[in-house]
Coordinates of C-alpha atoms in Angstrom, one line a residue:
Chain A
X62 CA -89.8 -16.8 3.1
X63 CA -87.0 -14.6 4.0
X64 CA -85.6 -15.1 7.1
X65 CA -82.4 -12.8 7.3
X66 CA -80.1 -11.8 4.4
X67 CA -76.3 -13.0 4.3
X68 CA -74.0 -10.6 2.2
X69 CA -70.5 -10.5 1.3
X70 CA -69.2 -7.4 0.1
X71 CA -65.9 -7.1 -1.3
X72 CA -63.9 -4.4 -2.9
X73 CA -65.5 -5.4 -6.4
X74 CA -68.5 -7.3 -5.5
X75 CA -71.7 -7.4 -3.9
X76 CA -73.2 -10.6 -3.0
X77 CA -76.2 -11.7 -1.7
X78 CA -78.1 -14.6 0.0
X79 CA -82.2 -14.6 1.0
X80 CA -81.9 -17.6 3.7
X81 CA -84.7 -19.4 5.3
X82 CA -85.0 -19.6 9.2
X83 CA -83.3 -23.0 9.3
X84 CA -80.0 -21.9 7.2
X85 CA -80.7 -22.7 3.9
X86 CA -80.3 -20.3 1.0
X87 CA -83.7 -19.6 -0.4
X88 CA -81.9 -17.2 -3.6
X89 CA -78.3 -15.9 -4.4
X90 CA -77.7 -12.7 -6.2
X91 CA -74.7 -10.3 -7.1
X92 CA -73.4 -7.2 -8.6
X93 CA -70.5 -5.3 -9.5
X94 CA -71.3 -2.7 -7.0
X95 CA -68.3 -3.4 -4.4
X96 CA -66.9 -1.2 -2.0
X97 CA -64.8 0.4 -4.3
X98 CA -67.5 1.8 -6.6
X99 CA -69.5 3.4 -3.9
X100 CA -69.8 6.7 -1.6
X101 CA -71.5 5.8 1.9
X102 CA -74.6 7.1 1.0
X103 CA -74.4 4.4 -2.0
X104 CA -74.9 1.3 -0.1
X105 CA -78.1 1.1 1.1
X106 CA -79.3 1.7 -2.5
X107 CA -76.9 -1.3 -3.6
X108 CA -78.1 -3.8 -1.4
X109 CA -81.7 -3.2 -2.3
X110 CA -80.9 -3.1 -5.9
X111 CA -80.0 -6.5 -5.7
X112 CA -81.6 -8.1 -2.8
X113 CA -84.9 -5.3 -2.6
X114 CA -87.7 -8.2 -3.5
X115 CA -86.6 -10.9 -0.7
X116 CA -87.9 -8.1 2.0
X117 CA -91.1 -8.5 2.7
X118 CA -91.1 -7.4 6.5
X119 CA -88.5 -6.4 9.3
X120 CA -85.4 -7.8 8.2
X121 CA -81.6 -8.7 9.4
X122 CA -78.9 -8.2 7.0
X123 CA -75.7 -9.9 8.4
X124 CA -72.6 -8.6 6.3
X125 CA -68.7 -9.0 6.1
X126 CA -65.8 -7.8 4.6
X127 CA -64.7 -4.3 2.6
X128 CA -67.8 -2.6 3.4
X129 CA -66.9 -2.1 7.3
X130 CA -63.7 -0.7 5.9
X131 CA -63.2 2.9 6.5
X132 CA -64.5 3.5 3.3
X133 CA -67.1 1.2 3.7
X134 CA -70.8 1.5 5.1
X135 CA -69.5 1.9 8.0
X136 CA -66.3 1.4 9.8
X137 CA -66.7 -1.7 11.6
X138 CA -63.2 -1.8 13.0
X139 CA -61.3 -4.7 13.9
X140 CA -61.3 -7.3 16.9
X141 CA -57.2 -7.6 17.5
X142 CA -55.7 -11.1 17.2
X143 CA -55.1 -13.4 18.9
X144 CA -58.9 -13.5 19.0
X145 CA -62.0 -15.1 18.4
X146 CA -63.2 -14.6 15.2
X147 CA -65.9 -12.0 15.4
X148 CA -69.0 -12.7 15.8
X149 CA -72.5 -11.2 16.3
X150 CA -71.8 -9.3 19.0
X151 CA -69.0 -7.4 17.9
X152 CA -71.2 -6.3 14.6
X153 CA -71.6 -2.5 13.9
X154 CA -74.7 -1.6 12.7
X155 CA -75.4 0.6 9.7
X156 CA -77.4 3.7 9.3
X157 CA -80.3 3.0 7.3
X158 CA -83.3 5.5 5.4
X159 CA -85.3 2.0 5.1
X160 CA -86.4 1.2 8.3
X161 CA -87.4 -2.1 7.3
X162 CA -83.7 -3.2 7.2
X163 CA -81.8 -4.0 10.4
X164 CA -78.2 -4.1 8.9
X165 CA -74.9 -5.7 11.0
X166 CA -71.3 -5.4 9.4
X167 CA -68.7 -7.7 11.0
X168 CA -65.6 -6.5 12.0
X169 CA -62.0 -7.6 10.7
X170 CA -59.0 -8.8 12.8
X171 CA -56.3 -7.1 13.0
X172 CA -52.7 -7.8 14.7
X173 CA -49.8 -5.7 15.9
X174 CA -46.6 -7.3 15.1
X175 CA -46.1 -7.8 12.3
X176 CA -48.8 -5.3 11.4
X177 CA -51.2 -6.8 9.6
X178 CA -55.0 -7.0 8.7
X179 CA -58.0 -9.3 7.0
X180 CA -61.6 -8.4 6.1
X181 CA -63.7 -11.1 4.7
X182 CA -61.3 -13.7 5.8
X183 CA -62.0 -13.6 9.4
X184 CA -65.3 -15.0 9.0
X185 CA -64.5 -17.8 6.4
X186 CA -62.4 -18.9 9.3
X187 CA -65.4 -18.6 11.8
X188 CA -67.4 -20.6 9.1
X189 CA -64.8 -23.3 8.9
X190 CA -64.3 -23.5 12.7
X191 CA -68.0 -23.9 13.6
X192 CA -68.0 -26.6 11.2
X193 CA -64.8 -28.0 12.9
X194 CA -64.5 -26.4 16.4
X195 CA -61.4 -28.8 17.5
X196 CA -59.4 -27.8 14.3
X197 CA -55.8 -27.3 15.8
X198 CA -53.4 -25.9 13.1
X199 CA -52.9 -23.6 9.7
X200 CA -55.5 -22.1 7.2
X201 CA -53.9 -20.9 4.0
X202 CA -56.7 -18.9 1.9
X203 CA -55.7 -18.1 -1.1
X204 CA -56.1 -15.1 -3.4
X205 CA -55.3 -11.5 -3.4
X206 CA -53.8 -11.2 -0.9
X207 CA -52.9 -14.5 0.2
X208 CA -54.2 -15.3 4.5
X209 CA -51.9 -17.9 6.6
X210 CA -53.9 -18.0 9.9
X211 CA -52.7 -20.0 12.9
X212 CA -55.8 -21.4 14.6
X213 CA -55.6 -23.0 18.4
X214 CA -58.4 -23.5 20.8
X215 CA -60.6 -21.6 18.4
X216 CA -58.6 -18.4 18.1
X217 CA -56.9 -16.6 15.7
X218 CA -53.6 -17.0 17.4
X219 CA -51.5 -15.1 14.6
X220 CA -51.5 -14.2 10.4
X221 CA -49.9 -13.2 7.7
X222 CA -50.5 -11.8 4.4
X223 CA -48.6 -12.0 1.0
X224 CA -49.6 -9.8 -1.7
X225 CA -49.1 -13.2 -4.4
X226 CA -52.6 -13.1 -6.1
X227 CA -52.3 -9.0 -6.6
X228 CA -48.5 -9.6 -7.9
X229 CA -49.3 -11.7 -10.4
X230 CA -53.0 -9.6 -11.9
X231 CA -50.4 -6.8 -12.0
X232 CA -47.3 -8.9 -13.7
X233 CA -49.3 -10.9 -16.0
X234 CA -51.7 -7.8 -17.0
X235 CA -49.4 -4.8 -17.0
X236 CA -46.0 -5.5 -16.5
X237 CA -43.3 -5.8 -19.4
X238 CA -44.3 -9.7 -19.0
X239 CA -47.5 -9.0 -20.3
X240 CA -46.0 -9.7 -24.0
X241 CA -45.1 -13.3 -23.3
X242 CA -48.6 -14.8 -21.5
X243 CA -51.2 -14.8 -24.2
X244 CA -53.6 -17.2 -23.7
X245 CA -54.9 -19.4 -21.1
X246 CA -52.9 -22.6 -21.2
X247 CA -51.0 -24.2 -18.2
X248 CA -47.9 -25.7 -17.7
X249 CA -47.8 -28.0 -14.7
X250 CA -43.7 -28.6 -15.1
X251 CA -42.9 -25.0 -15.6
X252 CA -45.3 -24.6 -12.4
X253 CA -43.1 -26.9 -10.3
X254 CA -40.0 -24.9 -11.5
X255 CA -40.7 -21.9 -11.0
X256 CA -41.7 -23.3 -7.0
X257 CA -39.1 -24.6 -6.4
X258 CA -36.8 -21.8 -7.6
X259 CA -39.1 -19.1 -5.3
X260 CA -38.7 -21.7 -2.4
X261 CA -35.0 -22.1 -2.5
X262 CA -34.0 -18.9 -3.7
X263 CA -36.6 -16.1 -2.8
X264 CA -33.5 -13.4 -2.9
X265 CA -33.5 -13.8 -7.2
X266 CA -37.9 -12.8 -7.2
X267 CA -37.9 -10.0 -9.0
X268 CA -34.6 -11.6 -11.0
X269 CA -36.5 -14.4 -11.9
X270 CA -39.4 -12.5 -13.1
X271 CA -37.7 -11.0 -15.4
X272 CA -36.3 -13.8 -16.1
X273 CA -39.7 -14.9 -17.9
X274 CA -38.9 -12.4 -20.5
X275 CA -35.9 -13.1 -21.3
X276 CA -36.5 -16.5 -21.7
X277 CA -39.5 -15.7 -24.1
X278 CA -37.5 -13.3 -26.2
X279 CA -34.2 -16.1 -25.9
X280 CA -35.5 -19.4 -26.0
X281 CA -39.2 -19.0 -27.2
X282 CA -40.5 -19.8 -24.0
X283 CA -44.4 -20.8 -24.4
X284 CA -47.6 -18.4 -23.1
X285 CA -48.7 -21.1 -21.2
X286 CA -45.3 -22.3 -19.5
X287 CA -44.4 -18.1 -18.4
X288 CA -48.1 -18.0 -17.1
X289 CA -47.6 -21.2 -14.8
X290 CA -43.8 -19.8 -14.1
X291 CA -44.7 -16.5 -13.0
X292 CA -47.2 -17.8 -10.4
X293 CA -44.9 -20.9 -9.5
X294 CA -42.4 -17.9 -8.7
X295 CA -44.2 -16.3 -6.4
X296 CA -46.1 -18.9 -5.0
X297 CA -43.0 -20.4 -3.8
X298 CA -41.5 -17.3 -2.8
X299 CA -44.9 -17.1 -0.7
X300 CA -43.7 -20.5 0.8
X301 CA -40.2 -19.3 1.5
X302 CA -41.7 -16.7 3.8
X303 CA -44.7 -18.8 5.7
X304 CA -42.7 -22.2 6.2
X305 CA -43.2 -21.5 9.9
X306 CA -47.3 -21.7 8.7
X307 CA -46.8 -24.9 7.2
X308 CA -43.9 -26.8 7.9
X309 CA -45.2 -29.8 10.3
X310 CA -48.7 -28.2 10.9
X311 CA -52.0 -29.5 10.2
X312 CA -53.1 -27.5 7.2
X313 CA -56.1 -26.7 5.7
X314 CA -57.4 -24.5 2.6
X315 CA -60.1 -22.3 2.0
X316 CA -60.2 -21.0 -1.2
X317 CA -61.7 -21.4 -5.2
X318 CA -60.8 -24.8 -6.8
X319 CA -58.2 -23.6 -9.3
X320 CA -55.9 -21.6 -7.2
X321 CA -56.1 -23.8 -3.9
X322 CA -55.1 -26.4 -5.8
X323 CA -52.1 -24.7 -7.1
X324 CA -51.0 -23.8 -3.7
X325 CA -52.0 -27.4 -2.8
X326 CA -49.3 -28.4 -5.5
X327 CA -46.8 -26.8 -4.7
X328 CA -47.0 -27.8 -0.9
X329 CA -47.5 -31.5 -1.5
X330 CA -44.0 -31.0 -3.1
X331 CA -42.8 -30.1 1.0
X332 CA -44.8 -32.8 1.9
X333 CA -47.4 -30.2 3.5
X334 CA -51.1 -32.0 2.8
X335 CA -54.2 -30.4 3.8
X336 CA -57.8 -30.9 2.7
X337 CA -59.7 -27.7 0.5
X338 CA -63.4 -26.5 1.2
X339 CA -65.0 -23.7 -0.6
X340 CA -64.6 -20.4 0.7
X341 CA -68.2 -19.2 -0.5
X342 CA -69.5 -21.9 1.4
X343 CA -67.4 -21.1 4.3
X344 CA -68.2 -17.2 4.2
X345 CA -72.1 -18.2 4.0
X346 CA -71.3 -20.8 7.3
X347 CA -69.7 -18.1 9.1
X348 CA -72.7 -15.7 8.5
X349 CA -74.6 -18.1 9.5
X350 CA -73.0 -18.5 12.8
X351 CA -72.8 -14.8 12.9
X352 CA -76.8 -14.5 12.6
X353 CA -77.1 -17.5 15.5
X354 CA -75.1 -15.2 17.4
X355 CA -77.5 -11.9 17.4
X356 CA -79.9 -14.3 19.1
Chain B
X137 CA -23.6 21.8 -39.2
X138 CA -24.5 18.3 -38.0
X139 CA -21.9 15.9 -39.3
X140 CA -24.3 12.9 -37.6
X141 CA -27.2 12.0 -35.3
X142 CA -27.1 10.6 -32.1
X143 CA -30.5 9.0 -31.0
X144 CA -31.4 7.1 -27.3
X145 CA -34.8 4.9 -28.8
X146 CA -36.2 3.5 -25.6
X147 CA -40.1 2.2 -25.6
X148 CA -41.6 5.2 -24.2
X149 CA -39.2 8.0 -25.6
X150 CA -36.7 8.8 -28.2
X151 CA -34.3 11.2 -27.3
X152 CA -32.2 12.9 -30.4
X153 CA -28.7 15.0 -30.6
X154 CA -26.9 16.6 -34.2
X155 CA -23.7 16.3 -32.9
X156 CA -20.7 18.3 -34.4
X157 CA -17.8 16.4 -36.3
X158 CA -15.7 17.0 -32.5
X159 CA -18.2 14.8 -30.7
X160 CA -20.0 18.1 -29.4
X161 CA -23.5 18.1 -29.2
X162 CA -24.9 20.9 -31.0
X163 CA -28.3 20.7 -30.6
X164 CA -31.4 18.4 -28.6
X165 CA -34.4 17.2 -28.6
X166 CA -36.9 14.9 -27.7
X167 CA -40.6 13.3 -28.3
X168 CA -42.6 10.3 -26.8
X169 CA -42.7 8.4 -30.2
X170 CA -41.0 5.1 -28.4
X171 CA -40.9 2.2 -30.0
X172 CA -44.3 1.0 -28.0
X173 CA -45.5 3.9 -29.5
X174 CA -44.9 2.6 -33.3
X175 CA -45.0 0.3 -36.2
X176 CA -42.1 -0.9 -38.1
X177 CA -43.4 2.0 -40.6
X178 CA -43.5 4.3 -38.5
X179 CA -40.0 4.9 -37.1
X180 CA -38.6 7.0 -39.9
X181 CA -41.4 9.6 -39.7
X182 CA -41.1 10.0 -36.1
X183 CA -37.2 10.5 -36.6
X184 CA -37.4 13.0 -39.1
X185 CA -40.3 14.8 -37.0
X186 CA -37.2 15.2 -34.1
X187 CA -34.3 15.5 -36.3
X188 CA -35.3 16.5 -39.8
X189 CA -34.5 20.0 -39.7
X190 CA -31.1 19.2 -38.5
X191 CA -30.4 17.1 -41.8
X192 CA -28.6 19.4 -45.0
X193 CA -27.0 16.6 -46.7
X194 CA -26.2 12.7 -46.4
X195 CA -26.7 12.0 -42.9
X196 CA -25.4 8.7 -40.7
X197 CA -27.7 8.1 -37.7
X198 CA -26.3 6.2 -34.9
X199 CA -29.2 4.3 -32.6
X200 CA -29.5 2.9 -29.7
X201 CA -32.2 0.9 -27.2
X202 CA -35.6 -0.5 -28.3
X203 CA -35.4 0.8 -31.5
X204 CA -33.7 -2.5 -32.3
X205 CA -35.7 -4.9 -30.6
X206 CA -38.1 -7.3 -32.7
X207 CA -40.9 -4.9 -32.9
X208 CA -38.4 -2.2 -33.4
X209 CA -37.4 -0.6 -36.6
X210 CA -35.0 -3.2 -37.4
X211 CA -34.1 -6.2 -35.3
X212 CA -30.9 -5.2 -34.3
X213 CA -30.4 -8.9 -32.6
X214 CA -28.2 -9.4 -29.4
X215 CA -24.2 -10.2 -28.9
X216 CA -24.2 -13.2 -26.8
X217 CA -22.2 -12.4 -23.3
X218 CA -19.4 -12.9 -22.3
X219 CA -18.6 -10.3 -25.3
X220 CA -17.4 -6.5 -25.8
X221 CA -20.5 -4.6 -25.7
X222 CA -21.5 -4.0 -29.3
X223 CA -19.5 -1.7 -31.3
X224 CA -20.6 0.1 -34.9
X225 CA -19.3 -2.8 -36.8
X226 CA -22.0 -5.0 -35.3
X227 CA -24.8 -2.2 -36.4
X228 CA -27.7 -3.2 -38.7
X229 CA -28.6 -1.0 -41.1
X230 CA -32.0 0.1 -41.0
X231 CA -34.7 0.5 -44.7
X232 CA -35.4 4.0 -45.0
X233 CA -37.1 5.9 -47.9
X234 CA -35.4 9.2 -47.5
X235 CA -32.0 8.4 -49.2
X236 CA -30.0 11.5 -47.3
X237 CA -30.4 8.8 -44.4
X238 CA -28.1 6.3 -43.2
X239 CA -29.5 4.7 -40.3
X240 CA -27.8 2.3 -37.6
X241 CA -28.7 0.6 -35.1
X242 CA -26.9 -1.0 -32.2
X243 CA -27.7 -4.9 -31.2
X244 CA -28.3 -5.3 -27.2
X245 CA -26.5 -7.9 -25.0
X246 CA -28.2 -11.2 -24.3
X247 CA -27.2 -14.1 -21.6
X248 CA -28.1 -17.6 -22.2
X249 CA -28.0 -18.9 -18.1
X250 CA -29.6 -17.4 -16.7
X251 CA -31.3 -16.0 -19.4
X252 CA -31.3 -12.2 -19.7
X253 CA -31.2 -9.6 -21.8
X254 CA -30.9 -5.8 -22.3
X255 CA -30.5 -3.0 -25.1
X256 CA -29.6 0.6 -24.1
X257 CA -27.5 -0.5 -21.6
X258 CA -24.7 -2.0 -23.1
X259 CA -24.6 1.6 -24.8
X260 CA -24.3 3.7 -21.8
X261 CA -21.5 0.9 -20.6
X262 CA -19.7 1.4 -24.1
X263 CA -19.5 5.1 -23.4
X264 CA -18.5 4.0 -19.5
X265 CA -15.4 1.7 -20.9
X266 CA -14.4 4.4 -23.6
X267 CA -13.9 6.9 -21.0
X268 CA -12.4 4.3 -18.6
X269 CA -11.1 1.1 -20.6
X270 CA -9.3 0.1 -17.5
X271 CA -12.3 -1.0 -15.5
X272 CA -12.7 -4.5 -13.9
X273 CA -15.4 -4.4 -11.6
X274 CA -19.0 -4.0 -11.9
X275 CA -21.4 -1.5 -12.9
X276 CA -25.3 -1.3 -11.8
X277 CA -27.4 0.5 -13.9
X278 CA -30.8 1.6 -11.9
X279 CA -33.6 1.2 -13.8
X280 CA -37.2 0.0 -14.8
X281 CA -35.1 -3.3 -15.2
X282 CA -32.2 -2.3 -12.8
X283 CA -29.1 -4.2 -14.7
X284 CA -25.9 -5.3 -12.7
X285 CA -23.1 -5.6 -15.1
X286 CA -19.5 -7.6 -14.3
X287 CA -17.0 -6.1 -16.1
X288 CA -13.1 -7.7 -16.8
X289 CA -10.9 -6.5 -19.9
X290 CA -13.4 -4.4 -21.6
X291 CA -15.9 -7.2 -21.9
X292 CA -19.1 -7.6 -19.8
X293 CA -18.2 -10.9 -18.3
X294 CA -22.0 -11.8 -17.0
X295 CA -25.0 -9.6 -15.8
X296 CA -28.6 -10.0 -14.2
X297 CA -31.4 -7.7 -14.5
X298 CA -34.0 -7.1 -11.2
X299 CA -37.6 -5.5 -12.0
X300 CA -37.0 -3.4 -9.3
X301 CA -37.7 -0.2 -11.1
X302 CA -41.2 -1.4 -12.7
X303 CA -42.3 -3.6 -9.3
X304 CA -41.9 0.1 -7.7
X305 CA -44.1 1.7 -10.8
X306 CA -46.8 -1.0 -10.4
X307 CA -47.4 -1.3 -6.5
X308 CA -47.3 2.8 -5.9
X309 CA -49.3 3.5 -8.9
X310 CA -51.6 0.4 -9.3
X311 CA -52.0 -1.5 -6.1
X312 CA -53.8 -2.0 -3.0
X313 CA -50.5 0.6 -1.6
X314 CA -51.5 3.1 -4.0
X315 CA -54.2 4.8 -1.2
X316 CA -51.0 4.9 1.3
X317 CA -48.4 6.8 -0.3
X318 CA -50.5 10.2 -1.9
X319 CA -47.8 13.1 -2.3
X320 CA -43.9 13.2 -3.0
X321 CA -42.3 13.1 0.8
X322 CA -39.6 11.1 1.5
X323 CA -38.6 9.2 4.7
X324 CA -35.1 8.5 4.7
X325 CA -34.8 6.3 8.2
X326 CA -38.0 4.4 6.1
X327 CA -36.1 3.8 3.5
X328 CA -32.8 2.3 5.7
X329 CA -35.2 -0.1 7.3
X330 CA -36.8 -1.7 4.1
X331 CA -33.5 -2.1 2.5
X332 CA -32.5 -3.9 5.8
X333 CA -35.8 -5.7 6.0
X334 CA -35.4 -6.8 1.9
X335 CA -31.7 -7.4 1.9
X336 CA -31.9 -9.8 5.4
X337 CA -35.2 -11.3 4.4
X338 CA -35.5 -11.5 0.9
X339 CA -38.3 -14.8 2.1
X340 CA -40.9 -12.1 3.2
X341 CA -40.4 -9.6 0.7
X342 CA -44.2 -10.1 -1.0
X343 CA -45.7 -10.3 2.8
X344 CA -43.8 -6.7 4.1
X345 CA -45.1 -5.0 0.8
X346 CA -48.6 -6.2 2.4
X347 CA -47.6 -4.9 5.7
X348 CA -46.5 -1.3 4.3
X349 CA -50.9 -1.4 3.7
X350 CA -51.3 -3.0 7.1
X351 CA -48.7 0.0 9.0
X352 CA -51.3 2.6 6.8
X353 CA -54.2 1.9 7.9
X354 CA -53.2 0.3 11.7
X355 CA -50.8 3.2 12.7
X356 CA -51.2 5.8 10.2
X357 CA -47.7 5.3 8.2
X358 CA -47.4 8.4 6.8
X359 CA -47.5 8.6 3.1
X360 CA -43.4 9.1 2.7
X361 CA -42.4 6.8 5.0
X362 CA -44.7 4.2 3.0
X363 CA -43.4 5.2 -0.2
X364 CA -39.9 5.3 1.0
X365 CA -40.5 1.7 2.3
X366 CA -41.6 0.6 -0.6
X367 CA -38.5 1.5 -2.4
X368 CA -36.3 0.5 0.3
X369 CA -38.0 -3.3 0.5
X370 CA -37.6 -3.7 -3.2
X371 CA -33.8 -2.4 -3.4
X372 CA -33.0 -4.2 -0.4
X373 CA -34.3 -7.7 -1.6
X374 CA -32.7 -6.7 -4.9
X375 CA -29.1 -6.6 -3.0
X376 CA -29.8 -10.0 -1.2
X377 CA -30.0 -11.4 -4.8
X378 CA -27.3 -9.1 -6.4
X379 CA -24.5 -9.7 -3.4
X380 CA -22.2 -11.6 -5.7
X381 CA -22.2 -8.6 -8.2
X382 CA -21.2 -6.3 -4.8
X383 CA -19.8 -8.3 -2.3
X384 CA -16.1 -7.2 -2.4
X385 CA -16.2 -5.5 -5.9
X386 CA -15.3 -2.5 -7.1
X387 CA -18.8 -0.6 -8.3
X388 CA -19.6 2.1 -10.2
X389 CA -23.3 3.7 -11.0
X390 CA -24.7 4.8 -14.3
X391 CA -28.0 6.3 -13.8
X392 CA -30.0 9.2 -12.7
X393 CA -29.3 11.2 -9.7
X394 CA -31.9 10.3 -7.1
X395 CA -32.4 6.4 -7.7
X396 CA -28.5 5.5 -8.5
X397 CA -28.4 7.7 -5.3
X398 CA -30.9 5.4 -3.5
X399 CA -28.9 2.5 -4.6
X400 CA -25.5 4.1 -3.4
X401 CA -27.1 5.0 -0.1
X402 CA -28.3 1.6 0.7
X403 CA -25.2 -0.2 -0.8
X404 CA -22.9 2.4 1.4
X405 CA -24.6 0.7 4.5
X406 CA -22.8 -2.5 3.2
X407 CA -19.9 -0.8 3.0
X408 CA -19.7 -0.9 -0.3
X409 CA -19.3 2.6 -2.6
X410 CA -18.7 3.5 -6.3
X411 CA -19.2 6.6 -8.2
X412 CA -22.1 7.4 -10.2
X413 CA -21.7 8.5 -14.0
X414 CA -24.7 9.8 -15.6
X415 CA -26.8 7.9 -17.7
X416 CA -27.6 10.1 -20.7
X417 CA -23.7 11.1 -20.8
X418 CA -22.6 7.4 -21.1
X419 CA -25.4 6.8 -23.6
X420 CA -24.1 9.7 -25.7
X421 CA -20.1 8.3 -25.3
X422 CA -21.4 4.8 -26.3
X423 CA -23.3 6.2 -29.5
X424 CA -20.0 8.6 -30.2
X425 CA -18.0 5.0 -29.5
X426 CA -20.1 3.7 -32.0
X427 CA -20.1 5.8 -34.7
X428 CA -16.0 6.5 -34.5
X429 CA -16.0 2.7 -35.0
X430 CA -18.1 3.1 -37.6
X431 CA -15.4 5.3 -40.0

């Protein structure tokens, strides 16, 4: 039986967890209803569209990420690094028509100098540190928009975001470099290049990008080598600009297989080794802690 | 009475002039039939839709840009730099089933290390060189693929292309910093400190373009101050990249008004300064170049 629901919501995507009172996941479910498809009056709707036949009773819902944006549910705010990562307490709770549903929205964090800002990310980090509270050192996440979070003593002592994962959708999908990355090979070589060039030489980025074109139209540069270039190039760009992250800190990642592993890559090159975990399971471990939390 | 045409063939437009037998332009016009815009079939049509009533007899066309890229109308090929940008005697004829039409086109300029390319460009610095053969220095060109061109007894020695201009297109209209920078305002002191920001630390140039989202939503950057940011961060890191196409050179600027003036104003905080030609003029004193050369 349905104990409490976990849910993360992102900007594109809804998804769902029915867990059992002991923190197992009875059922999983999604949509595409994310954040960014829906007016606050939508939500409720949403999350019953997808989750509606796991409530039998009085229910907790126990969500993070884009929908305690401003444009979200509600506006959960954010809890101001160095911090904790939120927790129960600092959840916002949502309006509701179905008074069945008890719904709490976890803030993000949020820091000063440089200004910067995570949703979602926060509470992979909470999941990751309740599985290892001592953890002293650097979590990269991957994706979008790229996380470096410097944990110590259990806080969020500082971040930083690069926008790597949205460059390249936009560069490989729209950009004039679009004409030169059919396909969906790989090229680990071209990879290591182009990491090594963003690394040593992050002033020639947006030279180097073009770069990628001219050496298709020049030198019949293959799909699959450009592809692994372009995100070797700003990958390692990404790594001229965190070194302080990495360099000589115990790293881990949180992140999907495929794109952790790049970033994995590219550091062992620096000699910067870290072990991955899965960042779904680390969102669902962090809601789970969250749900602890509201007692 | 048009004694020949004059046509400016990028990808998204193709600009037309009957020009007199004196180099004057006698008449204009333009449609958005670029090359992106058309198959190989196509290109003829879409001249004579511009230009045919200008035509009473045999007519040479002189072309420029795109036009004569491999998806063009011809494959107009490159000249391989260090070389004199291309003159009529390098044009390639283009098929055509209207027999009053004689129809060439200009090659572009191509770079084997690093690899680079352009076509348009080494028009507008034709028409640059014929009104000022004397030149040594270098010439940047502001663009979608911002060009900087070294210049030394008539021939363009080297050059490297930034994708300054598109970067700019992709993050205001297509990114997470789209929702920040709604409206036309510009902040000038914004601008001064991304192209300080960019030009001194090119390393965090994908994690400040994050941080322009970040200023939005933490301290309610307003809308031209993030726009002008945005421009400035890009230029900037541009200049860290470009610095030995600046650094103690003598500079001049083809391109429009307000971004070869962006360019001037964040290159006069280097203390270095060039005039700025305009871009259509130099295009239209390359094609006359051309088509002198042609007899």
């Amino acid at each position: 039986m349905t104990d409490w629901i976990a849910v993360d919501w992102g900007t594109s995507r809804l998804r769902a967890w029915a867990m059992g009172a002991d923190g197992s996941v009875l059922q999983a479910a999604q949509s595409d209803m994310g954040m960014g498809a829906l007016t606050p009056a939508g939500f409720e709707t949403a999350l019953l569209e997808v989750a509606g036949e796991w409530i039998e009773g009085p229910t907790r819902v126990v969500a993070c990420g884009m929908v305690g944006a401003k444009q979200g549910w509600v506006d959960a705010g954010y809890a101001v690094a160095p911090c904790k990562p939120p927790m129960g307490a600092h959840a916002v709770e949502a309006p509701v028509k179905d008074d069945r549903l008890k719904v709490f929205i976890l803030p993000g964090v949020s820091q000063q100098r440089p200004a910067d800002v995570m949703r979602g990310e926060e509470t992979q980090v909470a999941g990751f540190l309740a599985q290892q509270p001592g953890f002293d050192g650097v979590i990269c996440l991957p994706g979008t928009h790229t996380k470096w979070v410097q944990i110590s003593a259990g806080e969020i002592v500082s971040f930083r975001s690069f926008m790597t994962g949205e460059l390249f959708a936009l560069l490989s999908g729209q950009s004039v470099l679009r004409h030169g990355l059919d396909g969906d090979g790989w090229d680990e070589e071209a990879f290591d290049a182009g990491v090594a060039d963003g690394l040593q030489r992050p002033q020639f980025l947006t030279s180097d990008l073009f770069g990628i074109r001219a050496e298709g139209l020049l030198n019949d540069m293959a799909p699959a080598a450009a592809r692994a270039r372009l995100s070797g190039l700003l990958i390692g760009a990404e790594l001229a600009g965190s070194k302080s992250y990495w360099l000589g800190q115990q790293l881990a990642f949180i992140g999907a297989p495929e794109l952790a592993g790049a970033y994995q890559r590219a550091l062992k090159a620096q000699a910067a080794i870290g072990d991955r975990t899965d960042a779904e399971a680390m969102t669902l471990a962090g809601l789970c802690a969250a749900n602890d939390a509201l007692g």
